[in-house]
Tab-separated table of C-alpha atoms in Angstrom:
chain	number	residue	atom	x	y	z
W	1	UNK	CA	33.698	181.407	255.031
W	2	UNK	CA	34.052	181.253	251.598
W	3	UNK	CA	31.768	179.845	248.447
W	4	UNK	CA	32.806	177.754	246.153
W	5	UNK	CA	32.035	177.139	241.956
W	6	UNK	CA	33.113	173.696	240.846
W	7	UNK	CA	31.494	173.035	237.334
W	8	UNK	CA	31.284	170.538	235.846
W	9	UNK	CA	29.732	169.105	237.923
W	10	UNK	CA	30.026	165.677	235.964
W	11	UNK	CA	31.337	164.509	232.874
W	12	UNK	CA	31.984	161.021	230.892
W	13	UNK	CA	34.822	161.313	228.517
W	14	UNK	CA	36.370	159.234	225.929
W	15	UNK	CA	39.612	158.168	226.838
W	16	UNK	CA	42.644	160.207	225.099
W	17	UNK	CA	40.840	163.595	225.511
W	18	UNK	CA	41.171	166.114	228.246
W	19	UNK	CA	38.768	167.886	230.739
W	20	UNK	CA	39.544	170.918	231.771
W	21	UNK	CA	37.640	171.626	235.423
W	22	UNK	CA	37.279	174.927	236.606
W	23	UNK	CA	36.933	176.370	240.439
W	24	UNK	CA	35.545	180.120	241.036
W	25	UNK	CA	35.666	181.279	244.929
W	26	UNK	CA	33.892	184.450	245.873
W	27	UNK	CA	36.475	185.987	247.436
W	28	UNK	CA	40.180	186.435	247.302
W	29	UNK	CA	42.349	183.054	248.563
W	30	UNK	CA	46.022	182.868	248.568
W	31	UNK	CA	46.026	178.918	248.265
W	32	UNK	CA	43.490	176.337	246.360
W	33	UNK	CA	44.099	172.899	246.595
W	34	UNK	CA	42.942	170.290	244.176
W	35	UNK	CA	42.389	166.495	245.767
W	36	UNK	CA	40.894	163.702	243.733
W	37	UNK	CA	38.866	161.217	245.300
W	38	UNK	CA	39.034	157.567	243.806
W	39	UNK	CA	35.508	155.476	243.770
W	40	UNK	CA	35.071	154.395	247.709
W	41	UNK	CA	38.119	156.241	248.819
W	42	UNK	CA	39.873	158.760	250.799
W	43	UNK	CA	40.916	162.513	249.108
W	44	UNK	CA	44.433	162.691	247.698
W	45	UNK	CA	45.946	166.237	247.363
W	46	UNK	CA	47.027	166.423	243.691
W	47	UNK	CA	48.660	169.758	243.620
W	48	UNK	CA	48.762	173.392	245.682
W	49	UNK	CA	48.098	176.168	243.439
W	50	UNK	CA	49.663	179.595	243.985
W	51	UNK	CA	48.824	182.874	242.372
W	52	UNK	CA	51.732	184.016	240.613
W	53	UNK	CA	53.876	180.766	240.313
W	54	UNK	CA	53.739	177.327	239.491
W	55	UNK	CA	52.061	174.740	241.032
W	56	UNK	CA	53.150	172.172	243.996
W	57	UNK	CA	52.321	168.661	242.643
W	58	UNK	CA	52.450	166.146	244.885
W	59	UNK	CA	54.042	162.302	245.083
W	60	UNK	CA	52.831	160.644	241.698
W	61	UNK	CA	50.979	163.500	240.233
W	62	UNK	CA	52.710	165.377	237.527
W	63	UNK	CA	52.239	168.628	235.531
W	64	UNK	CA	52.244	167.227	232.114
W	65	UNK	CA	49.018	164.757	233.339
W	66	UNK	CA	47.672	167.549	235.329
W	67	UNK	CA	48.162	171.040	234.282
W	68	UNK	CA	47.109	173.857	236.152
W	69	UNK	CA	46.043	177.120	236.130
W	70	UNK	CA	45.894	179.908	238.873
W	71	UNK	CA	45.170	183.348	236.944
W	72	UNK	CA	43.957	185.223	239.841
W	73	UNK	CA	43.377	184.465	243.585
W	74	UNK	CA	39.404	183.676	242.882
W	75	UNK	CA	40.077	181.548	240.330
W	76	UNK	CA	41.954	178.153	239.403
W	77	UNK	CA	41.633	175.244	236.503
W	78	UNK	CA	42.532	171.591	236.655
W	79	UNK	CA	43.271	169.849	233.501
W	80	UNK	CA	43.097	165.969	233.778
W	81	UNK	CA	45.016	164.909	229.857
W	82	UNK	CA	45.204	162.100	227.582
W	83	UNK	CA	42.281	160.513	230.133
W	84	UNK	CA	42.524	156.587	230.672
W	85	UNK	CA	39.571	155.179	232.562
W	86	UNK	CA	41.892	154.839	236.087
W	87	UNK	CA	40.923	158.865	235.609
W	88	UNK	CA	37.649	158.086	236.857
W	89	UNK	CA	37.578	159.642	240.543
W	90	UNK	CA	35.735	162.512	241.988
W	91	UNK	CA	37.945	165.767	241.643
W	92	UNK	CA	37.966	168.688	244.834
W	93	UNK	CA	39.014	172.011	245.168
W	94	UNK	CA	39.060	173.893	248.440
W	95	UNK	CA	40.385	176.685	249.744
W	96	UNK	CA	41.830	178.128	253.097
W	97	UNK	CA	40.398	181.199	254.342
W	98	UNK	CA	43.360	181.743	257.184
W	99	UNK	CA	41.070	183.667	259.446
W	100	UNK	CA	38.743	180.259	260.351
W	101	UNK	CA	41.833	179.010	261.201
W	102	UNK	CA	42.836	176.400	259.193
W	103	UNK	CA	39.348	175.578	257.977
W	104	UNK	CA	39.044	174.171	254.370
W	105	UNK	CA	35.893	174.862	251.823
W	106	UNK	CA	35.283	172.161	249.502
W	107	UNK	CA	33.331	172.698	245.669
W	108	UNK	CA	31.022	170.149	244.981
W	109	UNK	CA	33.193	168.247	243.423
W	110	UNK	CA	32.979	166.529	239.542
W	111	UNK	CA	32.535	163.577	238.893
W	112	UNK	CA	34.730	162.473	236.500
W	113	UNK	CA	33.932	159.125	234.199
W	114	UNK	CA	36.555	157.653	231.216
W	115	UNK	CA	35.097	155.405	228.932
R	1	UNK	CA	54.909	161.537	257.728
R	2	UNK	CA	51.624	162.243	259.086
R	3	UNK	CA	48.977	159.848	259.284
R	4	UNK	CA	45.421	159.561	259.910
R	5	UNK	CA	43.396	155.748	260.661
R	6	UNK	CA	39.780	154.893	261.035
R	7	UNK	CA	39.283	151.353	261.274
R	8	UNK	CA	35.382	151.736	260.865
R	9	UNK	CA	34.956	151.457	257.295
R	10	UNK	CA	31.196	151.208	258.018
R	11	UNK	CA	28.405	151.972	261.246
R	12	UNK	CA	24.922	151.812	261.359
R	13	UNK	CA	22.939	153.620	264.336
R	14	UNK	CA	19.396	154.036	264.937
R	15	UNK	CA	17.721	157.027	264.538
R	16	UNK	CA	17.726	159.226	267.829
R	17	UNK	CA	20.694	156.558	269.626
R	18	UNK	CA	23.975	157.841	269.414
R	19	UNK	CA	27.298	156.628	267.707
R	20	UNK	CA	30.725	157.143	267.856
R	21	UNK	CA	33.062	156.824	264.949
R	22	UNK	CA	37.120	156.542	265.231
R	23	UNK	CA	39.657	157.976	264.149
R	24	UNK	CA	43.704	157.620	265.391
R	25	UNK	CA	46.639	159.836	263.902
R	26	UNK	CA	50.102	159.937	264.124
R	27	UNK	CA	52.421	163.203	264.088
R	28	UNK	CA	55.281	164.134	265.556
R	29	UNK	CA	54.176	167.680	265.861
R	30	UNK	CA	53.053	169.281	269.333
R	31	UNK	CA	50.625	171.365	267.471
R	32	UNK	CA	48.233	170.651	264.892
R	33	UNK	CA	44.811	170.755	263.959
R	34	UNK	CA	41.974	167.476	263.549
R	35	UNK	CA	38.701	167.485	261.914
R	36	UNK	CA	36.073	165.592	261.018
R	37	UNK	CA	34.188	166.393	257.571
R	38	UNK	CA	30.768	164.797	256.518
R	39	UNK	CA	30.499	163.980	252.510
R	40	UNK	CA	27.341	163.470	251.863
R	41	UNK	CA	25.706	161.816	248.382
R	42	UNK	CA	26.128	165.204	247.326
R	43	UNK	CA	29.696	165.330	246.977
R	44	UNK	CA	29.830	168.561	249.044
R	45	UNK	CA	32.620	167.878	251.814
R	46	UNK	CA	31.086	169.920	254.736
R	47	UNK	CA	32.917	170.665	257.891
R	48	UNK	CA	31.439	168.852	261.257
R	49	UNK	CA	34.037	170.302	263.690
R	50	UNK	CA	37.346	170.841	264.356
R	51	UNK	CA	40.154	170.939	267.180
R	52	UNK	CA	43.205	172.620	268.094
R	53	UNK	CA	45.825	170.487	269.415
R	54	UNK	CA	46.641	173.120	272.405
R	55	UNK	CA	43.109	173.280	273.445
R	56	UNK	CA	42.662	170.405	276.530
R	57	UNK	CA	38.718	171.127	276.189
R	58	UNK	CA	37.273	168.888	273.880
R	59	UNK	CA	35.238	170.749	270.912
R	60	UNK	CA	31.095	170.986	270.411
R	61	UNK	CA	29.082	171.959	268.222
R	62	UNK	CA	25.351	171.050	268.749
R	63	UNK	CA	24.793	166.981	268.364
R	64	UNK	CA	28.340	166.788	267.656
R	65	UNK	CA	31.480	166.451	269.947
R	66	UNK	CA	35.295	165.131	269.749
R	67	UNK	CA	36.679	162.503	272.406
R	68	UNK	CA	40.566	164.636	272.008
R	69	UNK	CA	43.354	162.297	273.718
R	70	UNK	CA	46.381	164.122	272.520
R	71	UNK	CA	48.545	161.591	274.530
R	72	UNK	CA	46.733	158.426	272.885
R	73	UNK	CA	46.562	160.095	269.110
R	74	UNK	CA	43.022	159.922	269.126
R	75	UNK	CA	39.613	161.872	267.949
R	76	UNK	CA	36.805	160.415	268.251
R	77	UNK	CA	33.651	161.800	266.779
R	78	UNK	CA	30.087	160.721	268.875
R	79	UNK	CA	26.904	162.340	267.558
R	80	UNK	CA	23.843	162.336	269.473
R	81	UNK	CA	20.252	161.887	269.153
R	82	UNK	CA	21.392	160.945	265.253
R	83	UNK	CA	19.252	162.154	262.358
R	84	UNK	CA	18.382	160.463	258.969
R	85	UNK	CA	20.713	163.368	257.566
R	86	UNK	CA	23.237	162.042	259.779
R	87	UNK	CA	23.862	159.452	257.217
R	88	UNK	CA	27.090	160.118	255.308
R	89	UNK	CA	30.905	159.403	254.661
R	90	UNK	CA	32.381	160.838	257.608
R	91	UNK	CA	36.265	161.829	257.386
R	92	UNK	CA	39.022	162.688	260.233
R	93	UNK	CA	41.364	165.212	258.743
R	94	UNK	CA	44.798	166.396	259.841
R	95	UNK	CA	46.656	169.642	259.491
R	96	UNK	CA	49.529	170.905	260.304
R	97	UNK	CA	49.451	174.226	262.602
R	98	UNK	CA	51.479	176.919	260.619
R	99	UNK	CA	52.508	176.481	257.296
R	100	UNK	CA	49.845	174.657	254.753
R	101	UNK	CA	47.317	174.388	256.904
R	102	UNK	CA	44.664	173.799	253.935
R	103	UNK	CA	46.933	171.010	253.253
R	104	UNK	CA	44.799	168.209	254.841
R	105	UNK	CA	45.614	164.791	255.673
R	106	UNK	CA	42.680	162.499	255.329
R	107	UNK	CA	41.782	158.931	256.660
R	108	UNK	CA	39.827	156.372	254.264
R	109	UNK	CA	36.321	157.538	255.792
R	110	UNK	CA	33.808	155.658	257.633
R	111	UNK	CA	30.499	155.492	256.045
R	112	UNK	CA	27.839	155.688	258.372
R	113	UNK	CA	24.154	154.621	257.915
R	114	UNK	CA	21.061	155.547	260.240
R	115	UNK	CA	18.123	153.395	260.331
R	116	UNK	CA	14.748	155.216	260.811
């Protein structure tokens, strides 16, 4: 299994400024995965993050919106930008530990609110 | 593309009954993995249980067990004697087998309420 930091853990932000979210895992993971989670809604993958390269953004997300970081492989940082209050959602990392087989871990999550 | 549906957006059980929530997918892949993943008011997405495509034996895990119809691209989720901490978003998850695997596809969640 693996453990997951997600801090904050909540934050209300003034539109135009950026949050920078950060996810620690206690051990080493070659892929983390950030999803955000609208109010009442399903989890959308914004972007795979690789150690060593650039991240995978998906459909609609982009890198200049949402930057991020993957220093090591315990370690990755999501940076929402220029926040509008349709930023407002729930932001997830997980992980894959391949030897659950295919299980993912999931951080608590922050809640994010633009104002 | 892969897709996951549950057309319960909301359930209510009684404490102790039991309760089955739905869930359909569609893939054109022969294997794959499902879950199901409980989100309580906590935030904390917490795995329930999870199935492997080429497995014909449906998974348990204590109160918890999958209906698997691989044919019918369906997993259904029934928990027994249910709980008060039972009571959560509950969502069916997709991956692919190989690849991206923690590259999940999720369905909209059914939120499911147990009255004591």
């Amino acid at each position: 299994s693996a453990v997951i930091s997600q801090k904050p853990s909540r934050d209300i932000c003034q539109r135009g400024t950026s949050l920078t979210i950060q996810c620690q895992v206690d051990s080493q993971v070659t892929m983390m995965f950030w999803y955000r989670q609208q109010p009442g809604q399903s989890l959308t993958l914004i972007a795979t993050a690789n150690q060593g390269s650039e991240a995978t953004y998906e459909s609609g997300f982009v890198i200049d919106k949402f930057p991020i970081s993957r220093p090591n492989l315990t370690f990755s940082t999501l940076t929402v930008s220029n926040m509008s209050p349709e930023d407002s959602s729930i932001y997830l990392c997980s992980v894959e530990v391949l030897r659950t087989g295919a299980e993912a871990f999931f951080g608590q999550g922050t809640r994010l609110t633009v104002v | 593309a892969q897709t996951v549906t549950q057309s319960q957006p909301e359930m209510s059980v009684q404490e102790a009954e039991t309760v089955t929530l739905s869930c359909t997918y569609d893939t054109s892949e022969s294997d794959y993995y499902l879950f199901w993943y409980k989100q309580p008011p906590s935030r904390q997405m917490i795995l329930v249980i999870r199935q492997e495509a080429y497995k014909q034996q449906n998974a348990t895990e204590n109160r918890f067990s999958v209906n698997f119809q691989k044919a019918a691209k369906s997993f259904s989720l029934k928990i027994s004697d249910s709980q008060l901490g039972d009571a959560a978003m509950y969502f069916c998850a997709y991956s692919d087998y190989g690849g991206s695997q923690g590259n999940l596809i999720f369905g909209k969640g059914t939120k499911l309420s147990v009255k004591p």
